[in-house]
Coordinates of N, CA and C in Angstrom, one line a residue:
M25 N -22.8 18.2 -9.1 CA -22.6 17.0 -8.3 C -22.7 17.4 -6.8
N26 N -23.3 16.7 -6.0 CA -23.5 17.0 -4.6 C -22.9 15.9 -3.7
Y27 N -22.0 15.2 -4.2 CA -21.3 14.1 -3.5 C -20.5 14.6 -2.4
Q28 N -20.7 14.1 -1.2 CA -19.8 14.4 0.0 C -19.2 13.1 0.6
P29 N -17.9 12.9 0.4 CA -17.3 11.7 1.0 C -17.5 11.6 2.5
N30 N -17.7 10.4 2.9 CA -18.0 10.2 4.3 C -17.3 8.9 4.8
P31 N -15.9 9.0 4.9 CA -15.1 7.8 5.3 C -15.3 7.5 6.8
I32 N -15.1 6.3 7.1 CA -15.1 5.9 8.5 C -14.1 6.7 9.3
D33 N -14.5 7.2 10.5 CA -13.6 8.1 11.3 C -12.5 7.2 11.9
T34 N -11.3 7.5 11.6 CA -10.2 6.7 12.1 C -9.2 7.5 12.9
R35 N -9.6 8.7 13.2 CA -8.7 9.7 13.9 C -8.2 9.1 15.2
H36 N -9.0 8.3 15.9 CA -8.6 7.8 17.2 C -7.7 6.6 17.2
I37 N -7.4 6.1 16.0 CA -6.6 4.8 15.9 C -5.1 5.2 15.8
E38 N -4.4 4.6 16.7 CA -2.9 4.7 16.7 C -2.3 3.4 16.5
F39 N -1.1 3.4 15.9 CA -0.4 2.1 15.6 C 0.8 1.9 16.5
S40 N 1.1 0.6 16.8 CA 2.3 0.3 17.5 C 3.4 0.2 16.4
N41 N 4.7 0.1 16.9 CA 5.8 0.0 16.0 C 5.7 -1.2 15.0
E42 N 5.1 -2.3 15.6 CA 4.9 -3.5 14.8 C 4.0 -3.2 13.6
I43 N 3.0 -2.4 13.8 CA 2.0 -2.1 12.7 C 2.7 -1.1 11.8
D44 N 3.6 -0.2 12.2 CA 4.3 0.7 11.3 C 5.1 -0.1 10.3
E45 N 5.7 -1.2 10.8 CA 6.4 -2.1 9.8 C 5.5 -2.7 8.8
L46 N 4.3 -3.1 9.3 CA 3.3 -3.7 8.4 C 2.9 -2.7 7.4
V47 N 2.7 -1.5 7.7 CA 2.3 -0.4 6.8 C 3.3 -0.4 5.6
E48 N 4.6 -0.4 5.9 CA 5.6 -0.3 4.8 C 5.5 -1.6 3.9
M49 N 5.3 -2.7 4.5 CA 5.2 -4.0 3.7 C 4.0 -3.9 2.8
L50 N 2.9 -3.4 3.4 CA 1.6 -3.3 2.6 C 1.8 -2.2 1.5
A51 N 2.4 -1.1 1.8 CA 2.6 -0.1 0.8 C 3.5 -0.6 -0.4
R52 N 4.5 -1.4 0.0 CA 5.3 -2.0 -1.1 C 4.5 -2.9 -1.9
N53 N 3.7 -3.7 -1.3 CA 2.9 -4.7 -2.0 C 1.8 -4.0 -2.8
T54 N 1.2 -2.9 -2.3 CA 0.2 -2.1 -3.1 C 0.8 -1.7 -4.4
H55 N 2.1 -1.2 -4.3 CA 2.8 -0.7 -5.5 C 3.0 -1.9 -6.5
E56 N 3.4 -3.0 -5.9 CA 3.7 -4.2 -6.8 C 2.4 -4.7 -7.5
V57 N 1.3 -4.7 -6.8 CA 0.0 -5.1 -7.4 C -0.4 -4.1 -8.5
W58 N -0.3 -2.8 -8.2 CA -0.6 -1.7 -9.1 C 0.3 -1.9 -10.4
S59 N 1.6 -2.1 -10.2 CA 2.5 -2.2 -11.3 C 2.2 -3.4 -12.1
Q60 N 1.9 -4.6 -11.5 CA 1.6 -5.8 -12.2 C 0.3 -5.6 -13.0
T61 N -0.6 -5.0 -12.4 CA -1.9 -4.7 -13.2 C -1.6 -3.9 -14.4
R62 N -0.8 -2.8 -14.3 CA -0.5 -2.0 -15.4 C 0.2 -2.8 -16.5
L63 N 1.2 -3.5 -16.1 CA 2.0 -4.3 -17.1 C 1.1 -5.3 -17.8
N64 N 0.1 -5.9 -17.0 CA -0.8 -6.9 -17.6 C -1.7 -6.2 -18.6
Q65 N -1.9 -4.9 -18.4 CA -2.8 -4.1 -19.3 C -2.0 -3.5 -20.5
G66 N -0.7 -3.9 -20.6 CA 0.1 -3.4 -21.7 C 0.8 -2.1 -21.5
W67 N 0.8 -1.6 -20.3 CA 1.6 -0.4 -20.0 C 3.1 -0.8 -19.8
D68 N 3.9 0.2 -19.8 CA 5.4 0.1 -19.7 C 5.9 1.3 -19.0
F69 N 7.1 1.3 -18.6 CA 7.8 2.4 -18.0 C 8.0 3.5 -19.1
G70 N 7.8 4.7 -18.7 CA 8.1 5.9 -19.5 C 8.4 7.0 -18.6
S71 N 9.3 7.9 -19.1 CA 9.8 9.0 -18.2 C 8.7 10.0 -17.8
E72 N 7.6 10.0 -18.6 CA 6.4 10.8 -18.4 C 5.2 10.0 -18.6
R73 N 4.1 10.3 -17.9 CA 2.9 9.5 -18.1 C 2.3 9.9 -19.5
D74 N 2.0 8.9 -20.3 CA 1.4 9.1 -21.6 C 0.3 8.0 -21.8
D75 N -0.9 8.3 -21.6 CA -2.0 7.3 -21.6 C -2.1 6.7 -23.0
A76 N -1.9 7.5 -24.1 CA -2.0 7.0 -25.4 C -0.9 5.9 -25.7
K77 N 0.3 6.1 -25.2 CA 1.4 5.1 -25.4 C 1.4 4.1 -24.2
K78 N 0.5 4.3 -23.3 CA 0.5 3.4 -22.1 C 1.9 3.3 -21.4
Q79 N 2.4 4.5 -21.1 CA 3.7 4.6 -20.4 C 3.4 5.4 -19.1
H80 N 4.2 5.0 -18.0 CA 4.0 5.7 -16.7 C 5.3 5.6 -16.0
P81 N 5.7 6.7 -15.4 CA 7.1 6.8 -14.7 C 7.1 6.0 -13.4
C82 N 5.9 5.6 -12.9 CA 5.9 4.8 -11.6 C 5.9 3.3 -11.8
I83 N 6.0 2.9 -13.1 CA 6.2 1.4 -13.3 C 7.7 1.2 -13.1
T84 N 8.1 1.1 -11.9 CA 9.4 0.9 -11.5 C 9.4 0.2 -10.1
S85 N 10.5 -0.1 -9.6 CA 10.6 -0.7 -8.2 C 10.1 0.3 -7.2
Y86 N 9.6 -0.2 -6.1 CA 9.1 0.7 -5.0 C 10.3 1.5 -4.5
D87 N 11.5 0.9 -4.4 CA 12.6 1.6 -3.9 C 13.0 2.8 -4.8
D88 N 12.7 2.7 -6.1 CA 13.1 3.8 -7.0 C 12.0 4.8 -7.2
L89 N 10.9 4.7 -6.5 CA 9.8 5.7 -6.6 C 10.2 6.9 -5.8
P90 N 9.7 8.1 -6.2 CA 9.9 9.3 -5.4 C 9.2 9.1 -4.1
E91 N 9.7 9.7 -3.0 CA 9.0 9.6 -1.7 C 7.6 10.0 -1.8
S92 N 7.2 11.0 -2.6 CA 5.8 11.4 -2.6 C 4.9 10.3 -3.2
E93 N 5.4 9.5 -4.1 CA 4.6 8.3 -4.6 C 4.6 7.2 -3.6
R94 N 5.6 7.0 -2.8 CA 5.6 6.0 -1.8 C 4.6 6.4 -0.7
D95 N 4.5 7.7 -0.4 CA 3.5 8.2 0.5 C 2.1 7.9 0.1
V96 N 1.8 7.9 -1.2 CA 0.5 7.6 -1.6 C 0.2 6.1 -1.3
D97 N 1.1 5.2 -1.5 CA 0.9 3.8 -1.2 C 0.8 3.6 0.4
R98 N 1.6 4.3 1.1 CA 1.6 4.2 2.6 C 0.2 4.7 3.1
N99 N -0.3 5.8 2.5 CA -1.5 6.3 3.0 C -2.7 5.3 2.7
T100 N -2.6 4.7 1.6 CA -3.6 3.6 1.3 C -3.5 2.5 2.4
A101 N -2.3 2.1 2.7 CA -2.2 1.0 3.7 C -2.6 1.5 5.0
I102 N -2.2 2.7 5.4 CA -2.6 3.2 6.7 C -4.1 3.3 6.9
Q103 N -4.8 3.8 5.9 CA -6.2 4.0 5.9 C -7.0 2.6 6.0
V104 N -6.5 1.7 5.2 CA -7.1 0.3 5.3 C -6.9 -0.3 6.7
L105 N -5.7 -0.2 7.2 CA -5.5 -0.8 8.5 C -6.3 -0.1 9.6
K106 N -6.3 1.3 9.6 CA -7.1 2.0 10.5 C -8.6 1.7 10.4
T107 N -9.1 1.6 9.2 CA -10.5 1.2 9.0 C -10.8 -0.1 9.6
I108 N -9.9 -1.1 9.4 CA -10.1 -2.4 9.9 C -10.2 -2.3 11.5
M109 N -9.3 -1.6 12.1 CA -9.3 -1.4 13.5 C -10.5 -0.6 14.0
A110 N -10.9 0.4 13.3 CA -12.0 1.2 13.7 C -13.3 0.4 13.7
L111 N -13.4 -0.6 12.9 CA -14.5 -1.5 12.8 C -14.5 -2.6 13.8
G112 N -13.5 -2.6 14.7 CA -13.5 -3.5 15.8 C -12.6 -4.7 15.6
Y113 N -11.9 -4.8 14.5 CA -11.0 -6.0 14.3 C -9.7 -5.7 14.9
T114 N -9.0 -6.7 15.2 CA -7.6 -6.5 15.8 C -6.6 -7.1 14.8
I115 N -5.4 -6.6 14.8 CA -4.4 -7.0 13.9 C -3.2 -7.4 14.8
H116 N -2.7 -8.6 14.7 CA -1.6 -9.0 15.5 C -0.8 -10.1 14.7
K117 N 0.5 -10.1 14.9 CA 1.3 -11.0 14.2 C 1.4 -12.3 15.0
I118 N 1.2 -13.4 14.3 CA 1.2 -14.7 14.9 C 2.6 -15.4 14.6
E119 N 3.0 -16.3 15.6 CA 4.2 -17.0 15.3 C 3.8 -18.2 14.5
R120 N 4.8 -18.6 13.6 CA 4.6 -19.8 12.8 C 5.9 -20.5 12.7
S121 N 5.8 -21.8 12.4 CA 6.9 -22.6 12.3 C 7.2 -22.9 10.8
D122 N 8.5 -23.0 10.5 CA 8.8 -23.4 9.1 C 9.0 -24.9 9.0
A123 N 9.4 -25.4 7.9 CA 9.6 -26.8 7.7 C 10.6 -27.5 8.7
D124 N 11.6 -26.7 9.2 CA 12.6 -27.2 10.1 C 12.1 -27.1 11.6
G125 N 10.9 -26.6 11.8 CA 10.4 -26.5 13.1 C 10.9 -25.2 13.8
Q126 N 11.5 -24.3 13.1 CA 12.0 -23.0 13.6 C 10.8 -22.1 13.7
T127 N 10.7 -21.4 14.9 CA 9.5 -20.5 15.1 C 9.9 -19.1 14.6
H128 N 9.0 -18.5 13.9 CA 9.2 -17.1 13.3 C 8.0 -16.3 13.7
A129 N 8.3 -15.0 14.1 CA 7.2 -14.1 14.4 C 6.6 -13.6 13.1

């Protein structure tokens, strides 16, 4: 195999504190989507990964994951956001009003 990965260069992209918060929300959601997909495929929690039994130790809440596993989800979120920005898109939070007219960032 002669495959050489060639990801978009994102080394020049830096985040504000607001984006750092978004990274954590996206990482949490990435885990939730992954967990829901596994559950829908018939997987369940198991103390060790067992493909034959469809058990995985990461089918648990994001807060209960080891930090190393949360870092995997964070890295995914970071790379997606950096790629979006490297391609010239901007990310900003907009204010919105709820049913009572209260404005939220």
